[in-house]
Each structure stands twice: as C-alpha cells, then as structure tokens.
Amino acid sequence: MIKDTIVNGPQNAPHRSLYHALGLTREEQQRPLIGIVSSYNEIVPGHMNLDKIVEAVKLGVAMAGGTPIVFPAIAVCDGIAMGHEGMKYSLVTRDLIADSTEAMVRAHGFDGLVMVPNCDKNVPGLLMAAARVNIPTIFVSGGPMLAGRVDGKKTSLSSMFEAVGAYTAGKIDQQQLTVCEENTCPTCGSCSGMYTANSMNCLTEVLGMGLKGNGTIPAVYSARIELAKHAGMQVMELVKKNIRPKDIMTAAAIRNALTADMALGCSTNSMLHLPAIANECGVDFDLDMANQISAVTPNLCHLAPAGPTYMEDLNQAGGVYAVLKELTKGGLLDTSVMTVTGKTLGENIASAVNRDETVIRPYEAPYSPTGGIAVLRGNLAMDGSVVKRSAVAPEMLVHEGPAKVFDCEEDAQAAINAGQIRPGDVVVIRYEGPKGGPGMREMLNPTSAIMGMGLGSSVALITDGRFSGATRGACIGHVSPEAASGGVIGVVQNGDIISIDIPNSKLELKISQEELERRMAAFTPKKKELSGYLKRYAALVSSGAKGAILNL
C-alpha cells in the first residue's frame, strides 16, 4: 500500500506536506490512493463526455473508502486524423499513452487504477500500461455513439466516408452529402459501428478487465454513469483482494479475446493490439493462432460496417456477455479465468441471455461457420497479412487482378478520385507500414472511395499500412514484411497479377520465382527524411505481424 512507503512515518513528512498542498486530509492520505487515468479532451467526440465518467468514478471510489486522484492521458481522433499526415500520429500514441501512464504510476505509487479511455489507441495503450505496472486496475470507457439517421436509415462514420466516394462519382449531390454530414454522428461517444474503439472496449469485457456493458452501453445512457460508479467501487475490492492485471490477462484470457473477436467481427486493428497487450503480459502471441481459432469460431454478429446493426443494437440484444454465452455452446471459451468482478468469466455470463437473434445469431445459425478475421500468407506476405473476412463481399473472397501500385495513400486517393481504378484491379499502397509510414496509417479514405463508387465487389486493396474498423471490402492490410523493411510488396509493378484466396489464406504475387529473385536482388527500399517522435518510432518499431511493438 502507498501509505507504507510514502505516507507513514516521520521520514515521509515531506511527502505528506505535498499531499496537504493538494488539499488531502490526513484521513484521505490513509486510504488507498486510486489513480484515475482520464483520456478526456475537447477534440475527440468519444472523449468529450469522459469528464462526467471520471466524476462518477471518483464518487464510486470515495463511497468505497478510497481516495481518487485524476491524471491525464492523450488521445487522437482517428476520424479527424484520417487521410492526411495526422494519421501517422495515431498508432504511435499507443506507446506514448502506455509509457506516460507507467511514468505517472511509478512516480506516485498508486495503490490501484481506474482507466477511463474510449477511442482507438487509448484502450490498448492503457491495457498495455495496466499489465506493465501490474497493480489492481479496472476499465470503464466512455461508451459508443448512437447511430445516426439519414433518410430513415441508421448510419455511422463509415457511411459518411463512403458518401464522399458517392459524391465524387456523381451518385449524390452536394445537398445529399450535407444531409449525411449533419446527421451521421449525432451524439458524443466512440463511433457507432464495430470499429476499433468499440472492438477494443468490447474485448476489455472478454479479457476480464471491464464490467458488464463496458463495451456496449451508449455514451449518452445514464447506465454509463452507473457503470462508472460501480467501477470506482469495484477497484477497491480489487485492491483489498490484490487482484492484478496479470492475474486476469492470462494466455487463456487473451485466447478468449481472440475467439470473441472472431464472433463479433471486430476491427482488424485488434490484430495489432492483442499481440501488443500479450507482449506486455509476457504471453506469446502467434499470428497464425487467428486462423486456428477462426476455423472453429462462428461469426455471430454483422455490426456496421459489415451489416445494418450498431452498438446500441448489440447492447439491447444482451451485449458482449450474450455473445460469450452463445460461444460456450461450442465449448470455445475458457470460462475459469478470473475477472475484475472477483468472479470467473463463467460466473459472470451464467445469466446472460440473447434477446435478439437478428443482432446476435445463435451459435447453431451463424453468419458463417468461421470467424470474422483471417490471416493470409504467401510470397507477397511471408510474415502474414490481415483481412476482415466478415466484411468482404462473397464474390471477392477469391480474386485475381492486375496491380495498380502507389507509394503512398495520397497518390492512390488521387487515382481513385480521377477514375483510374477499374473493375478487377488490385490497388497496392506501400511505404505506409509501421516503419515506412511511419506510423502505419489507416486507409479509410481510399477504401471508402472504392465502396462509394460502387467498386467494392470488383476491386481489392492491399497495403503494408492498416485499415480502420470502418473499412469494408476486400481490403488486406498489415502486409509483412513491409516495403520499408525490404518486403516483396516493395517490388510489385503495375500490371502484375495478384491472387487473393481468403478461404485458403493465400496472398500471392503471380510472377516466376526467378523474376522475383531478380527484383529482390535489385531492390533498395525508399527512405524518408524524419524528425522528432516519428524518427524515434521508426527506428524502434517492429512489423505489423508482431503488433507494431517497440523493440527496446
């Protein structure tokens, strides 16, 4: 306890004097000191309500006999950063968040933590920090946004990006685009589909680090405030029982998370974040495990962008626990794992009910018998690549076509906007990986433009960068090794035939072995002039296949 090393005894009088400077009474100093890591800011829609969540957490901590102390974590809005240089600063913040939280916790000796994130990199960054500092910790997010309404239909941010593509193609006019713009994101919260933020918040429940509803209760529901109070109270139980993140985020829990990922149809970004979290927990994560688990895990949910349902619908249908309960019918989960409730996962989900089988398909009648994510390998991705299989049109699961090659996202976007991409083409965007970007930008603008122009059932896109959870279509990312590291994607030429076989997990460049060897022998990866944090990041970062973790 903090009072044993900082508060008690005459030698710690200087520390106590600084606590008095904070206005902390002697009584507060004697209670467990609970750090509340707040990702609140006024630029990220998913974080603008976190001040309310934090106040509720503080009340819960105080009610349970603790002393709450708030400190910040940064956050980038991926939607606002999309399509320009700002996206290079999205993934890289995951490590800044983990590092800065570690520094604050170690410097000040908290007894427990409540993490209050919401959007894309804050959840995995704080999960990494939780494992690293390994003191009793619980998560409570800000919650998802409600779906928008346009022309009587629910909509979300992915629809907005696709609307831009439709406008560029002349399919809608400026007035229609403005209607979409003003009605797509109607409330605060993480964007309303199964994008990266909501994927990771749902997986906190599966990992055992968040309470029931953490991933699905909408941001504007009062139940979210109640959840925050309960999280504040529950962290005190974790402190009393000394239940720590590494007691919870075990190899079995991480495997459970990957299984639920397949059933929910989560963002491909989970295949960056789960390996990084596992690394901090000291758990081996083999990318091929994804295909092994996918082969036996049915896809039960088609949330936007894969289908017409949204986070509010999943919440109403019973939430993550209802999905997990369906998976137990096949014995696919280790239900003996510990969670922040102080109970096992099996105890937590025992009473869960699937209230809407149109949102959560029964285990016996899934959308598909295999999971939502697939890892593809071949001469074009020797170390692996990732695709959200559940969001690919059936006719594009197997595809061959000529490559249209671009060395950055902007060049690809310009070609798409100019109508230079034809049905059958395979768009290749390279030098956008963790090292080559650097920062592994999301390619939501190009993929949305392709979908909005009506090319989603005839054009594929591959990249050593990554995709937003809002991406749908035959979009294959995380191609490893990346171009900047000498990967084969760096020698693809315009007109080369690329073969995609998602059911058989294959991604191949269809040239002879002799020609491939000739090209590779003559290949020197391009280098970019970098400065500041991106320069340090590019020097340290691993491949996407390893979760883009920093090599220390």
PDB file of N, CA, C and O in Angstrom, residues 276-331:
ATOM      1  N   ALA A 276       0.262  -6.790 -28.916  1.00  0.00           N
ATOM      2  CA  ALA A 276       0.994  -5.821 -28.091  1.00  0.00           C
ATOM      3  C   ALA A 276       0.628  -5.981 -26.621  1.00  0.00           C
ATOM      4  O   ALA A 276       1.493  -5.892 -25.737  1.00  0.00           O
ATOM      5  N   ILE A 277      -0.647  -6.206 -26.334  1.00  0.00           N
ATOM      6  CA  ILE A 277      -1.084  -6.429 -24.955  1.00  0.00           C
ATOM      7  C   ILE A 277      -0.497  -7.724 -24.428  1.00  0.00           C
ATOM      8  O   ILE A 277       0.011  -7.795 -23.292  1.00  0.00           O
ATOM      9  N   ALA A 278      -0.542  -8.772 -25.245  1.00  0.00           N
ATOM     10  CA  ALA A 278       0.023 -10.058 -24.842  1.00  0.00           C
ATOM     11  C   ALA A 278       1.509  -9.917 -24.525  1.00  0.00           C
ATOM     12  O   ALA A 278       2.009 -10.510 -23.557  1.00  0.00           O
ATOM     13  N   ASN A 279       2.209  -9.133 -25.333  1.00  0.00           N
ATOM     14  CA  ASN A 279       3.636  -8.928 -25.102  1.00  0.00           C
ATOM     15  C   ASN A 279       3.892  -8.336 -23.721  1.00  0.00           C
ATOM     16  O   ASN A 279       4.804  -8.760 -23.007  1.00  0.00           O
ATOM     17  N   GLU A 280       3.072  -7.355 -23.322  1.00  0.00           N
ATOM     18  CA  GLU A 280       3.237  -6.743 -22.000  1.00  0.00           C
ATOM     19  C   GLU A 280       2.887  -7.720 -20.876  1.00  0.00           C
ATOM     20  O   GLU A 280       3.409  -7.604 -19.766  1.00  0.00           O
ATOM     21  N   CYS A 281       2.020  -8.671 -21.184  1.00  0.00           N
ATOM     22  CA  CYS A 281       1.621  -9.670 -20.185  1.00  0.00           C
ATOM     23  C   CYS A 281       2.577 -10.853 -20.125  1.00  0.00           C
ATOM     24  O   CYS A 281       2.392 -11.763 -19.306  1.00  0.00           O
ATOM     25  N   GLY A 282       3.582 -10.868 -20.999  1.00  0.00           N
ATOM     26  CA  GLY A 282       4.504 -11.996 -21.042  1.00  0.00           C
ATOM     27  C   GLY A 282       3.912 -13.225 -21.677  1.00  0.00           C
ATOM     28  O   GLY A 282       4.327 -14.355 -21.397  1.00  0.00           O
ATOM     29  N   VAL A 283       2.932 -13.026 -22.567  1.00  0.00           N
ATOM     30  CA  VAL A 283       2.231 -14.133 -23.227  1.00  0.00           C
ATOM     31  C   VAL A 283       2.627 -14.158 -24.696  1.00  0.00           C
ATOM     32  O   VAL A 283       2.592 -13.128 -25.379  1.00  0.00           O
ATOM     33  N   ASP A 284       3.011 -15.323 -25.193  1.00  0.00           N
ATOM     34  CA  ASP A 284       3.339 -15.469 -26.611  1.00  0.00           C
ATOM     35  C   ASP A 284       2.072 -15.340 -27.446  1.00  0.00           C
ATOM     36  O   ASP A 284       1.021 -15.891 -27.097  1.00  0.00           O
ATOM     37  N   PHE A 285       2.168 -14.620 -28.570  1.00  0.00           N
ATOM     38  CA  PHE A 285       1.033 -14.455 -29.480  1.00  0.00           C
ATOM     39  C   PHE A 285       1.512 -14.767 -30.882  1.00  0.00           C
ATOM     40  O   PHE A 285       2.285 -14.016 -31.463  1.00  0.00           O
ATOM     41  N   ASP A 286       1.055 -15.881 -31.413  1.00  0.00           N
ATOM     42  CA  ASP A 286       1.396 -16.305 -32.771  1.00  0.00           C
ATOM     43  C   ASP A 286       0.272 -15.861 -33.693  1.00  0.00           C
ATOM     44  O   ASP A 286      -0.890 -16.215 -33.490  1.00  0.00           O
ATOM     45  N   LEU A 287       0.605 -15.084 -34.723  1.00  0.00           N
ATOM     46  CA  LEU A 287      -0.415 -14.568 -35.637  1.00  0.00           C
ATOM     47  C   LEU A 287      -1.252 -15.687 -36.252  1.00  0.00           C
ATOM     48  O   LEU A 287      -2.452 -15.512 -36.500  1.00  0.00           O
ATOM     49  N   ASP A 288      -0.643 -16.841 -36.485  1.00  0.00           N
ATOM     50  CA  ASP A 288      -1.381 -17.956 -37.082  1.00  0.00           C
ATOM     51  C   ASP A 288      -2.456 -18.501 -36.155  1.00  0.00           C
ATOM     52  O   ASP A 288      -3.355 -19.232 -36.598  1.00  0.00           O
ATOM     53  N   MET A 289      -2.378 -18.163 -34.865  1.00  0.00           N
ATOM     54  CA  MET A 289      -3.424 -18.563 -33.942  1.00  0.00           C
ATOM     55  C   MET A 289      -4.776 -18.015 -34.389  1.00  0.00           C
ATOM     56  O   MET A 289      -5.827 -18.615 -34.119  1.00  0.00           O
ATOM     57  N   ALA A 290      -4.771 -16.884 -35.082  1.00  0.00           N
ATOM     58  CA  ALA A 290      -6.019 -16.282 -35.549  1.00  0.00           C
ATOM     59  C   ALA A 290      -6.762 -17.234 -36.477  1.00  0.00           C
ATOM     60  O   ALA A 290      -7.980 -17.423 -36.350  1.00  0.00           O
ATOM     61  N   ASN A 291      -6.052 -17.838 -37.418  1.00  0.00           N
ATOM     62  CA  ASN A 291      -6.712 -18.767 -38.340  1.00  0.00           C
ATOM     63  C   ASN A 291      -7.153 -20.041 -37.640  1.00  0.00           C
ATOM     64  O   ASN A 291      -8.199 -20.612 -37.957  1.00  0.00           O
ATOM     65  N   GLN A 292      -6.347 -20.503 -36.685  1.00  0.00           N
ATOM     66  CA  GLN A 292      -6.729 -21.702 -35.941  1.00  0.00           C
ATOM     67  C   GLN A 292      -8.022 -21.479 -35.172  1.00  0.00           C
ATOM     68  O   GLN A 292      -8.918 -22.325 -35.167  1.00  0.00           O
ATOM     69  N   ILE A 293      -8.130 -20.313 -34.521  1.00  0.00           N
ATOM     70  CA  ILE A 293      -9.337 -20.005 -33.764  1.00  0.00           C
ATOM     71  C   ILE A 293     -10.498 -19.704 -34.704  1.00  0.00           C
ATOM     72  O   ILE A 293     -11.635 -20.146 -34.483  1.00  0.00           O
ATOM     73  N   SER A 294     -10.218 -18.978 -35.786  1.00  0.00           N
ATOM     74  CA  SER A 294     -11.270 -18.648 -36.748  1.00  0.00           C
ATOM     75  C   SER A 294     -11.899 -19.891 -37.350  1.00  0.00           C
ATOM     76  O   SER A 294     -13.108 -19.929 -37.604  1.00  0.00           O
ATOM     77  N   ALA A 295     -11.092 -20.917 -37.557  1.00  0.00           N
ATOM     78  CA  ALA A 295     -11.594 -22.139 -38.202  1.00  0.00           C
ATOM     79  C   ALA A 295     -12.691 -22.825 -37.406  1.00  0.00           C
ATOM     80  O   ALA A 295     -13.524 -23.540 -37.975  1.00  0.00           O
ATOM     81  N   VAL A 296     -12.728 -22.591 -36.090  1.00  0.00           N
ATOM     82  CA  VAL A 296     -13.716 -23.272 -35.245  1.00  0.00           C
ATOM     83  C   VAL A 296     -14.693 -22.300 -34.580  1.00  0.00           C
ATOM     84  O   VAL A 296     -15.555 -22.718 -33.812  1.00  0.00           O
ATOM     85  N   THR A 297     -14.555 -20.996 -34.877  1.00  0.00           N
ATOM     86  CA  THR A 297     -15.392 -19.988 -34.223  1.00  0.00           C
ATOM     87  C   THR A 297     -16.365 -19.389 -35.218  1.00  0.00           C
ATOM     88  O   THR A 297     -15.950 -18.773 -36.202  1.00  0.00           O
ATOM     89  N   PRO A 298     -17.661 -19.509 -34.985  1.00  0.00           N
ATOM     90  CA  PRO A 298     -18.638 -18.920 -35.910  1.00  0.00           C
ATOM     91  C   PRO A 298     -18.716 -17.410 -35.766  1.00  0.00           C
ATOM     92  O   PRO A 298     -18.534 -16.872 -34.675  1.00  0.00           O
ATOM     93  N   ASN A 299     -18.975 -16.747 -36.882  1.00  0.00           N
ATOM     94  CA  ASN A 299     -19.187 -15.295 -36.873  1.00  0.00           C
ATOM     95  C   ASN A 299     -20.670 -15.040 -36.585  1.00  0.00           C
ATOM     96  O   ASN A 299     -21.542 -15.386 -37.376  1.00  0.00           O
ATOM     97  N   LEU A 300     -20.952 -14.445 -35.424  1.00  0.00           N
ATOM     98  CA  LEU A 300     -22.326 -14.305 -34.946  1.00  0.00           C
ATOM     99  C   LEU A 300     -22.904 -12.909 -35.141  1.00  0.00           C
ATOM    100  O   LEU A 300     -24.118 -12.732 -35.032  1.00  0.00           O
ATOM    101  N   CYS A 301     -22.054 -11.914 -35.401  1.00  0.00           N
ATOM    102  CA  CYS A 301     -22.520 -10.522 -35.483  1.00  0.00           C
ATOM    103  C   CYS A 301     -22.044  -9.872 -36.775  1.00  0.00           C
ATOM    104  O   CYS A 301     -20.892 -10.058 -37.176  1.00  0.00           O
ATOM    105  N   HIS A 302     -22.928  -9.106 -37.395  1.00  0.00           N
ATOM    106  CA  HIS A 302     -22.575  -8.295 -38.560  1.00  0.00           C
ATOM    107  C   HIS A 302     -22.917  -6.844 -38.258  1.00  0.00           C
ATOM    108  O   HIS A 302     -23.831  -6.253 -38.817  1.00  0.00           O
ATOM    109  N   LEU A 303     -22.160  -6.280 -37.315  1.00  0.00           N
ATOM    110  CA  LEU A 303     -22.340  -4.874 -36.964  1.00  0.00           C
ATOM    111  C   LEU A 303     -21.689  -4.000 -38.024  1.00  0.00           C
ATOM    112  O   LEU A 303     -20.767  -4.431 -38.723  1.00  0.00           O
ATOM    113  N   ALA A 304     -22.168  -2.770 -38.163  1.00  0.00           N
ATOM    114  CA  ALA A 304     -21.579  -1.849 -39.128  1.00  0.00           C
ATOM    115  C   ALA A 304     -20.060  -1.798 -38.931  1.00  0.00           C
ATOM    116  O   ALA A 304     -19.587  -1.779 -37.800  1.00  0.00           O
ATOM    117  N   PRO A 305     -19.281  -1.858 -40.029  1.00  0.00           N
ATOM    118  CA  PRO A 305     -19.685  -1.699 -41.425  1.00  0.00           C
ATOM    119  C   PRO A 305     -20.059  -2.992 -42.138  1.00  0.00           C
ATOM    120  O   PRO A 305     -20.422  -2.960 -43.317  1.00  0.00           O
ATOM    121  N   ALA A 306     -19.989  -4.141 -41.455  1.00  0.00           N
ATOM    122  CA  ALA A 306     -20.274  -5.412 -42.111  1.00  0.00           C
ATOM    123  C   ALA A 306     -21.762  -5.612 -42.358  1.00  0.00           C
ATOM    124  O   ALA A 306     -22.149  -6.367 -43.250  1.00  0.00           O
ATOM    125  N   GLY A 307     -22.609  -4.940 -41.556  1.00  0.00           N
ATOM    126  CA  GLY A 307     -24.045  -5.143 -41.668  1.00  0.00           C
ATOM    127  C   GLY A 307     -24.820  -3.944 -41.161  1.00  0.00           C
ATOM    128  O   GLY A 307     -24.250  -2.894 -40.853  1.00  0.00           O
ATOM    129  N   PRO A 308     -26.129  -4.092 -41.014  1.00  0.00           N
ATOM    130  CA  PRO A 308     -27.005  -2.944 -40.697  1.00  0.00           C
ATOM    131  C   PRO A 308     -27.269  -2.731 -39.223  1.00  0.00           C
ATOM    132  O   PRO A 308     -28.143  -1.947 -38.868  1.00  0.00           O
ATOM    133  N   THR A 309     -26.559  -3.413 -38.331  1.00  0.00           N
ATOM    134  CA  THR A 309     -26.786  -3.234 -36.898  1.00  0.00           C
ATOM    135  C   THR A 309     -25.628  -2.458 -36.271  1.00  0.00           C
ATOM    136  O   THR A 309     -24.515  -2.421 -36.806  1.00  0.00           O
ATOM    137  N   TYR A 310     -25.919  -1.859 -35.101  1.00  0.00           N
ATOM    138  CA  TYR A 310     -24.985  -0.917 -34.476  1.00  0.00           C
ATOM    139  C   TYR A 310     -24.796  -1.268 -33.002  1.00  0.00           C
ATOM    140  O   TYR A 310     -25.461  -2.168 -32.462  1.00  0.00           O
ATOM    141  N   MET A 311     -23.899  -0.556 -32.355  1.00  0.00           N
ATOM    142  CA  MET A 311     -23.567  -0.887 -30.973  1.00  0.00           C
ATOM    143  C   MET A 311     -24.773  -0.814 -30.053  1.00  0.00           C
ATOM    144  O   MET A 311     -24.925  -1.611 -29.135  1.00  0.00           O
ATOM    145  N   GLU A 312     -25.651   0.145 -30.290  1.00  0.00           N
ATOM    146  CA  GLU A 312     -26.847   0.243 -29.452  1.00  0.00           C
ATOM    147  C   GLU A 312     -27.717  -1.002 -29.594  1.00  0.00           C
ATOM    148  O   GLU A 312     -28.372  -1.444 -28.642  1.00  0.00           O
ATOM    149  N   ASP A 313     -27.703  -1.614 -30.793  1.00  0.00           N
ATOM    150  CA  ASP A 313     -28.466  -2.837 -31.024  1.00  0.00           C
ATOM    151  C   ASP A 313     -27.831  -4.017 -30.294  1.00  0.00           C
ATOM    152  O   ASP A 313     -28.538  -4.856 -29.715  1.00  0.00           O
ATOM    153  N   LEU A 314     -26.498  -4.079 -30.325  1.00  0.00           N
ATOM    154  CA  LEU A 314     -25.801  -5.136 -29.602  1.00  0.00           C
ATOM    155  C   LEU A 314     -26.057  -5.020 -28.110  1.00  0.00           C
ATOM    156  O   LEU A 314     -26.276  -6.030 -27.416  1.00  0.00           O
ATOM    157  N   ASN A 315     -26.060  -3.789 -27.598  1.00  0.00           N
ATOM    158  CA  ASN A 315     -26.342  -3.584 -26.177  1.00  0.00           C
ATOM    159  C   ASN A 315     -27.738  -4.081 -25.819  1.00  0.00           C
ATOM    160  O   ASN A 315     -27.934  -4.802 -24.827  1.00  0.00           O
ATOM    161  N   GLN A 316     -28.716  -3.735 -26.647  1.00  0.00           N
ATOM    162  CA  GLN A 316     -30.094  -4.135 -26.395  1.00  0.00           C
ATOM    163  C   GLN A 316     -30.267  -5.651 -26.491  1.00  0.00           C
ATOM    164  O   GLN A 316     -31.101  -6.244 -25.786  1.00  0.00           O
ATOM    165  N   ALA A 317     -29.462  -6.273 -27.337  1.00  0.00           N
ATOM    166  CA  ALA A 317     -29.574  -7.720 -27.543  1.00  0.00           C
ATOM    167  C   ALA A 317     -28.929  -8.539 -26.430  1.00  0.00           C
ATOM    168  O   ALA A 317     -29.063  -9.768 -26.410  1.00  0.00           O
ATOM    169  N   GLY A 318     -28.255  -7.886 -25.515  1.00  0.00           N
ATOM    170  CA  GLY A 318     -27.620  -8.620 -24.419  1.00  0.00           C
ATOM    171  C   GLY A 318     -26.143  -8.369 -24.295  1.00  0.00           C
ATOM    172  O   GLY A 318     -25.505  -8.869 -23.367  1.00  0.00           O
ATOM    173  N   GLY A 319     -25.577  -7.612 -25.247  1.00  0.00           N
ATOM    174  CA  GLY A 319     -24.188  -7.201 -25.148  1.00  0.00           C
ATOM    175  C   GLY A 319     -23.187  -8.318 -25.338  1.00  0.00           C
ATOM    176  O   GLY A 319     -23.501  -9.408 -25.840  1.00  0.00           O
ATOM    177  N   VAL A 320     -21.972  -8.022 -24.924  1.00  0.00           N
ATOM    178  CA  VAL A 320     -20.857  -8.962 -25.105  1.00  0.00           C
ATOM    179  C   VAL A 320     -21.115 -10.262 -24.357  1.00  0.00           C
ATOM    180  O   VAL A 320     -20.820 -11.353 -24.866  1.00  0.00           O
ATOM    181  N   TYR A 321     -21.702 -10.181 -23.170  1.00  0.00           N
ATOM    182  CA  TYR A 321     -21.935 -11.392 -22.389  1.00  0.00           C
ATOM    183  C   TYR A 321     -22.855 -12.364 -23.128  1.00  0.00           C
ATOM    184  O   TYR A 321     -22.671 -13.590 -23.041  1.00  0.00           O
ATOM    185  N   ALA A 322     -23.840 -11.833 -23.860  1.00  0.00           N
ATOM    186  CA  ALA A 322     -24.733 -12.712 -24.615  1.00  0.00           C
ATOM    187  C   ALA A 322     -23.983 -13.421 -25.741  1.00  0.00           C
ATOM    188  O   ALA A 322     -24.247 -14.598 -26.036  1.00  0.00           O
ATOM    189  N   VAL A 323     -23.050 -12.716 -26.371  1.00  0.00           N
ATOM    190  CA  VAL A 323     -22.224 -13.342 -27.411  1.00  0.00           C
ATOM    191  C   VAL A 323     -21.362 -14.448 -26.794  1.00  0.00           C
ATOM    192  O   VAL A 323     -21.250 -15.561 -27.341  1.00  0.00           O
ATOM    193  N   LEU A 324     -20.758 -14.153 -25.643  1.00  0.00           N
ATOM    194  CA  LEU A 324     -19.922 -15.152 -24.975  1.00  0.00           C
ATOM    195  C   LEU A 324     -20.752 -16.376 -24.573  1.00  0.00           C
ATOM    196  O   LEU A 324     -20.274 -17.516 -24.669  1.00  0.00           O
ATOM    197  N   LYS A 325     -21.969 -16.130 -24.124  1.00  0.00           N
ATOM    198  CA  LYS A 325     -22.832 -17.254 -23.731  1.00  0.00           C
ATOM    199  C   LYS A 325     -23.106 -18.163 -24.933  1.00  0.00           C
ATOM    200  O   LYS A 325     -23.111 -19.393 -24.812  1.00  0.00           O
ATOM    201  N   GLU A 326     -23.317 -17.567 -26.104  1.00  0.00           N
ATOM    202  CA  GLU A 326     -23.500 -18.371 -27.319  1.00  0.00           C
ATOM    203  C   GLU A 326     -22.257 -19.212 -27.607  1.00  0.00           C
ATOM    204  O   GLU A 326     -22.354 -20.388 -27.980  1.00  0.00           O
ATOM    205  N   LEU A 327     -21.081 -18.628 -27.414  1.00  0.00           N
ATOM    206  CA  LEU A 327     -19.840 -19.349 -27.712  1.00  0.00           C
ATOM    207  C   LEU A 327     -19.610 -20.523 -26.772  1.00  0.00           C
ATOM    208  O   LEU A 327     -18.942 -21.495 -27.140  1.00  0.00           O
ATOM    209  N   THR A 328     -20.157 -20.444 -25.567  1.00  0.00           N
ATOM    210  CA  THR A 328     -19.979 -21.569 -24.634  1.00  0.00           C
ATOM    211  C   THR A 328     -20.720 -22.813 -25.105  1.00  0.00           C
ATOM    212  O   THR A 328     -20.397 -23.920 -24.671  1.00  0.00           O
ATOM    213  N   LYS A 329     -21.699 -22.644 -25.992  1.00  0.00           N
ATOM    214  CA  LYS A 329     -22.411 -23.816 -26.527  1.00  0.00           C
ATOM    215  C   LYS A 329     -21.458 -24.742 -27.272  1.00  0.00           C
ATOM    216  O   LYS A 329     -21.689 -25.944 -27.351  1.00  0.00           O
ATOM    217  N   GLY A 330     -20.409 -24.154 -27.831  1.00  0.00           N
ATOM    218  CA  GLY A 330     -19.412 -24.953 -28.544  1.00  0.00           C
ATOM    219  C   GLY A 330     -18.167 -25.219 -27.730  1.00  0.00           C
ATOM    220  O   GLY A 330     -17.181 -25.760 -28.258  1.00  0.00           O
ATOM    221  N   GLY A 331     -18.187 -24.841 -26.456  1.00  0.00           N
ATOM    222  CA  GLY A 331     -17.018 -25.046 -25.609  1.00  0.00           C
ATOM    223  C   GLY A 331     -15.801 -24.279 -26.070  1.00  0.00           C
ATOM    224  O   GLY A 331     -14.665 -24.734 -25.892  1.00  0.00           O
TER     225      GLY A 331
END
